[in-house]
Short mmCIF file of C-alpha atoms in Angstrom, two decimals:
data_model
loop_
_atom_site.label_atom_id
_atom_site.label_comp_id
_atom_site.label_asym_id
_atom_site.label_seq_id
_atom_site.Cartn_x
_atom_site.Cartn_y
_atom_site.Cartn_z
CA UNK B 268 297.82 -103.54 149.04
CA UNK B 269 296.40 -104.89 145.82
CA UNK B 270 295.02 -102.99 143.02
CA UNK B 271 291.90 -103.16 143.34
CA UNK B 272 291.95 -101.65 146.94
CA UNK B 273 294.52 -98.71 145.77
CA UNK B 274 291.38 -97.85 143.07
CA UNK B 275 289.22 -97.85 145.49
CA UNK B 276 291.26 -95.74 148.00
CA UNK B 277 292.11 -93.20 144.92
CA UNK B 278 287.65 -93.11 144.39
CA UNK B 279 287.51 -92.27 147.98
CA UNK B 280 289.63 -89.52 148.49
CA UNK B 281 288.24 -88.11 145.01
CA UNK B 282 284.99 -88.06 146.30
CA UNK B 283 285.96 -86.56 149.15
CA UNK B 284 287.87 -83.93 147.65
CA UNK B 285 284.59 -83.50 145.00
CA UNK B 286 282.69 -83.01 148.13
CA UNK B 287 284.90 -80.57 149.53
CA UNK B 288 284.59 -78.55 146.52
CA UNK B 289 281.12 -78.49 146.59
CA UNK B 290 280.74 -77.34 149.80
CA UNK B 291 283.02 -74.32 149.37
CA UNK B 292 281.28 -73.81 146.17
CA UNK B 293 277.65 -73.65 147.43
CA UNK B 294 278.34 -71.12 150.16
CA UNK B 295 280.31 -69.06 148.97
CA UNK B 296 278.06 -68.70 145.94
CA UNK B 297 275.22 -68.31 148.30
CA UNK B 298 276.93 -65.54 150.04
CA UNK B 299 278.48 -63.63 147.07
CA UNK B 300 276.57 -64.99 143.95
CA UNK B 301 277.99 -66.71 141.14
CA UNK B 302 279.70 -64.27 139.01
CA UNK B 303 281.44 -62.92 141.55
CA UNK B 304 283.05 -66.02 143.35
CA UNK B 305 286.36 -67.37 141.69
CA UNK B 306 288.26 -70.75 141.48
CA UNK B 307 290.83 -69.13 143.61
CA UNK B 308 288.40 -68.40 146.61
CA UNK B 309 286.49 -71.60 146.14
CA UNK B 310 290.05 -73.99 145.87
CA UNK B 311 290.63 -71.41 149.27
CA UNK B 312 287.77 -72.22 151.05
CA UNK B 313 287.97 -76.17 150.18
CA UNK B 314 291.28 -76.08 151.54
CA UNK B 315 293.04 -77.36 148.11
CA UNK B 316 295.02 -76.07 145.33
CA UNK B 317 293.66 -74.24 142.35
CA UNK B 318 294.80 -76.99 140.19
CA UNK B 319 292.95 -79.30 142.23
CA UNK B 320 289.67 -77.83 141.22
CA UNK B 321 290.56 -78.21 137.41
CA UNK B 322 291.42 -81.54 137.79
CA UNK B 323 287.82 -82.29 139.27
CA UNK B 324 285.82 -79.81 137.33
CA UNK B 325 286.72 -78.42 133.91
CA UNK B 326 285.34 -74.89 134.35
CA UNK B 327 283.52 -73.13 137.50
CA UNK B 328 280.48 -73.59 135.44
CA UNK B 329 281.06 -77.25 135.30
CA UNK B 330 281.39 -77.40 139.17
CA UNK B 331 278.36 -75.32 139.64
CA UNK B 332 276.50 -77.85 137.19
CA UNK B 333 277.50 -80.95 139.02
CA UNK B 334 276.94 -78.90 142.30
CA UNK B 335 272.96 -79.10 140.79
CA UNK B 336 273.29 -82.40 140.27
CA UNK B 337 274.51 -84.07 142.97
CA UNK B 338 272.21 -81.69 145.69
CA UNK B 339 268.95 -82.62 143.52
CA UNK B 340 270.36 -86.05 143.40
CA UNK B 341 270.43 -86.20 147.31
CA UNK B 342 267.15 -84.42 147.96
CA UNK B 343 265.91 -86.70 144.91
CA UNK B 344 267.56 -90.67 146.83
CA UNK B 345 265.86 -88.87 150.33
CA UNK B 346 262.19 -88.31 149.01
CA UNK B 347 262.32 -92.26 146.66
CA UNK B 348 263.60 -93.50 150.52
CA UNK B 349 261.22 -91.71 152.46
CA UNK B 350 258.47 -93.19 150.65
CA UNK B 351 259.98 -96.88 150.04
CA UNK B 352 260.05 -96.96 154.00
CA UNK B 353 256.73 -96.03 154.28
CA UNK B 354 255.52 -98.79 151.83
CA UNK B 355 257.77 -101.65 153.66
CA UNK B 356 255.81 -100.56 156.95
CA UNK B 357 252.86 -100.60 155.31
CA UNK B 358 251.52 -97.42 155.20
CA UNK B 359 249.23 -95.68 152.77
CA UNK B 360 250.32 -93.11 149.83
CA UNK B 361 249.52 -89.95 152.13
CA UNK B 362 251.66 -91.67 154.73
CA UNK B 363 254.22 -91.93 151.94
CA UNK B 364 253.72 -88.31 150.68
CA UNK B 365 254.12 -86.83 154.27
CA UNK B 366 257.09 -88.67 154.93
CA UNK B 367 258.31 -87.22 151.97
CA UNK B 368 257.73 -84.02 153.05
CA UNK B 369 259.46 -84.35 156.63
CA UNK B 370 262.47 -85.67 154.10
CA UNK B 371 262.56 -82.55 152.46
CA UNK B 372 262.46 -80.60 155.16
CA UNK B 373 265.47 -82.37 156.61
CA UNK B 374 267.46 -81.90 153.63
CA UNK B 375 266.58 -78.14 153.15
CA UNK B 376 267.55 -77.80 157.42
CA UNK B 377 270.71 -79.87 156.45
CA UNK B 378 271.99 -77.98 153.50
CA UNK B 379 270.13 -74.48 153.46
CA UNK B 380 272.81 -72.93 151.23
CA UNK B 381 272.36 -75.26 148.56
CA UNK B 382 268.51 -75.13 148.54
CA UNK B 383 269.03 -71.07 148.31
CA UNK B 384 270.73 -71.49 145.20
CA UNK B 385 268.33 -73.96 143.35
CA UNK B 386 265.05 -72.19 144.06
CA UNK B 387 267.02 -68.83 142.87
CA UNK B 388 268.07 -70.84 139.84
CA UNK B 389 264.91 -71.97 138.71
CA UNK B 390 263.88 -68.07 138.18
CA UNK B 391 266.58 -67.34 135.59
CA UNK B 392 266.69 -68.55 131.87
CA UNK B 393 270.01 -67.25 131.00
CA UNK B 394 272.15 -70.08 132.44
CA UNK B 395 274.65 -72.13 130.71
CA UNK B 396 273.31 -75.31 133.26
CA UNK B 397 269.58 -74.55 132.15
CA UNK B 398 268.81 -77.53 130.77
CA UNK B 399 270.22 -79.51 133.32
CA UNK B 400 268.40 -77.34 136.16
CA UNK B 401 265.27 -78.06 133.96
CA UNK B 402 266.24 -82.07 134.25
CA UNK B 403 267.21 -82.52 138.13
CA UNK B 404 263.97 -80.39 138.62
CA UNK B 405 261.93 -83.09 137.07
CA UNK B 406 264.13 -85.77 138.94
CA UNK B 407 262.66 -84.32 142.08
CA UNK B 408 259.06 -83.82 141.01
CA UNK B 409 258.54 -87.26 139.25
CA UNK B 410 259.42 -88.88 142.92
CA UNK B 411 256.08 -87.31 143.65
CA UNK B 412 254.41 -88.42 140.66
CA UNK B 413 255.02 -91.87 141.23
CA UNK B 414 252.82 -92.11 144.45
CA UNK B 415 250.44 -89.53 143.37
CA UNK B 416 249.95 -91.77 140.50
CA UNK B 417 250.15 -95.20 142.80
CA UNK B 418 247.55 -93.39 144.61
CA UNK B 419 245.00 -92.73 142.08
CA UNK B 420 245.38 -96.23 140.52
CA UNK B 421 244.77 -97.94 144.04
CA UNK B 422 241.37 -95.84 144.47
CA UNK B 423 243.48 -94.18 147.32
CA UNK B 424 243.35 -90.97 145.37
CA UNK B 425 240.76 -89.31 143.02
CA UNK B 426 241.38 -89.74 139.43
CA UNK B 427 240.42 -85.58 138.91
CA UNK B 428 243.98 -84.85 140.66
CA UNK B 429 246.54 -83.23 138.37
CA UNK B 430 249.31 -85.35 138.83
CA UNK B 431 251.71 -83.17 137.15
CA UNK B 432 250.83 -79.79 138.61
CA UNK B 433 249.96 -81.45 142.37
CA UNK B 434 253.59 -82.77 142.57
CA UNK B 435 254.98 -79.44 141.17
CA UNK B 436 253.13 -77.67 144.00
CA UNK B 437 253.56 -79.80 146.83
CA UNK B 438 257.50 -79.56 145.84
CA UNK B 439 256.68 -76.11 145.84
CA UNK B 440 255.34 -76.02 149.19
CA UNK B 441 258.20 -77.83 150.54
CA UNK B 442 260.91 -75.57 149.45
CA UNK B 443 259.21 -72.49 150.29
CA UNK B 444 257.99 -73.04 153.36
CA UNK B 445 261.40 -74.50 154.71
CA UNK B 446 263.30 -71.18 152.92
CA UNK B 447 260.29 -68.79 155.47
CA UNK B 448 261.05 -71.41 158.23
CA UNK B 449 265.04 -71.30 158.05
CA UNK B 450 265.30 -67.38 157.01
CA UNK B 451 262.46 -65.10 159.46
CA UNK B 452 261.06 -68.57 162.01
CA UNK B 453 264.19 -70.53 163.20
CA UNK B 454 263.10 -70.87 166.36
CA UNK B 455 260.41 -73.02 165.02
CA UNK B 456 261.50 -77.11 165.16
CA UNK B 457 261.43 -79.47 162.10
CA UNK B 458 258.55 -81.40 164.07
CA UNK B 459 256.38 -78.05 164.01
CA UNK B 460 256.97 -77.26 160.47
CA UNK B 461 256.68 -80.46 159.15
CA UNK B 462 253.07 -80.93 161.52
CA UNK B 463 251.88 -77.83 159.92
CA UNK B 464 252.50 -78.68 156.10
CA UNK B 465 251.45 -82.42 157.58
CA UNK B 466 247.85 -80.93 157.88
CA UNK B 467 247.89 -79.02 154.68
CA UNK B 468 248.41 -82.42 153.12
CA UNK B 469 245.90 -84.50 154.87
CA UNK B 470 243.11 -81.76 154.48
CA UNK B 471 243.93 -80.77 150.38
CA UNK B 472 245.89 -83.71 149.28
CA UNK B 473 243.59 -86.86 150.80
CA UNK B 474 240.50 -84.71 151.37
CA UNK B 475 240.35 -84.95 154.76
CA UNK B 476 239.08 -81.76 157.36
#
């Protein structure tokens, strides 16, 4: 095996491991809060050794950090997708925000945990990862802007939308109505959710009855 395949190998299985990690991390935070979840229980739970996590993640605060990161980085690659799809099959930017919004739903049915932690996040300002929050927070919202703004400059859109604050809420929507939908309606499908925020969008967002 040559070098550069016995880097690549040694990437993978760090990954992996990283991945691991955050998984434990994110429920059992979610299930016991921060503070009172330690390395010990989360190297438990990933199935690897204490030193393991320390050799990933200087502090439990770092992993919790990079935990932010790399779930608002998904969510973040899914929304940018969702609507580059929608372009190459030529729809229009309500087409692109409503895919956008059956994206996010996905992710938030896929990883519930995590998206329990980041909307409970964004409510405290004592937080050593505050400013980072405050960063992968505006990752996710400026993938709105973009085709709220495309929008508007195509004539698609009126020019009296608040870019800023319409992305912010429609984000907003997203999260909270998949946290109702997954915590007191689970018996509803991702097709009814998403048609029922679909026609919040098309009446509010397009101006359509």
């Amino acid at each position: 095996m040559d070098s550069s395949s016995t880097r690549s190998g040694g990437r993978t299985r760090r990954e992996a491991t990283r991945q691991k990690l955050y998984e434990a991390a994110v429920t059992l935070i979610a299930e016991q809060g921060f503070s009172a979840t330690t390395v010990d229980e989360i190297a438990e739970r990933a199935g690897v050794a204490k030193g393991t996590v320390y050799y990933n993640f200087a502090s439990k605060s770092v992993l919790f950090e990079e935990l932010l990161r790399h779930g608002v980085g998904l969510l973040t690659a899914s929304l940018r997708e969702a609507a580059e799809q929608t372009a190459r099959d030529g729809g229009s930017k309500v087409d692109a925000l409503d895919a956008m919004i059956r994206a996010g739903l996905g992710f938030i049915a896929r990883y519930p945990a995590f998206t329990q932690l980041y909307v409970a996040e964004l409510w405290r300002t004592n937080r050593a990862w505050q400013s980072t929050l405050m960063v992968v927070r505006r990752e996710v919202v400026a993938a709105i802007e973009d085709v709220l703004r495309d929008g508007v400059a195509s004539g698609e859109f009126s020019d009296e939308i608040d870019v800023q604050l319409t992305a912010a809420a429609l984000v907003g929507m997203v999260l909270v109505a998949a946290l109702d939908w997954q915590s007191f309606q689970p018996e509803r499908s991702l097709d009814d959710v998403h048609a029922a925020l679909s026609r919040l969008l098309q009446g509010r967002v397009s101006g359509r009855g």
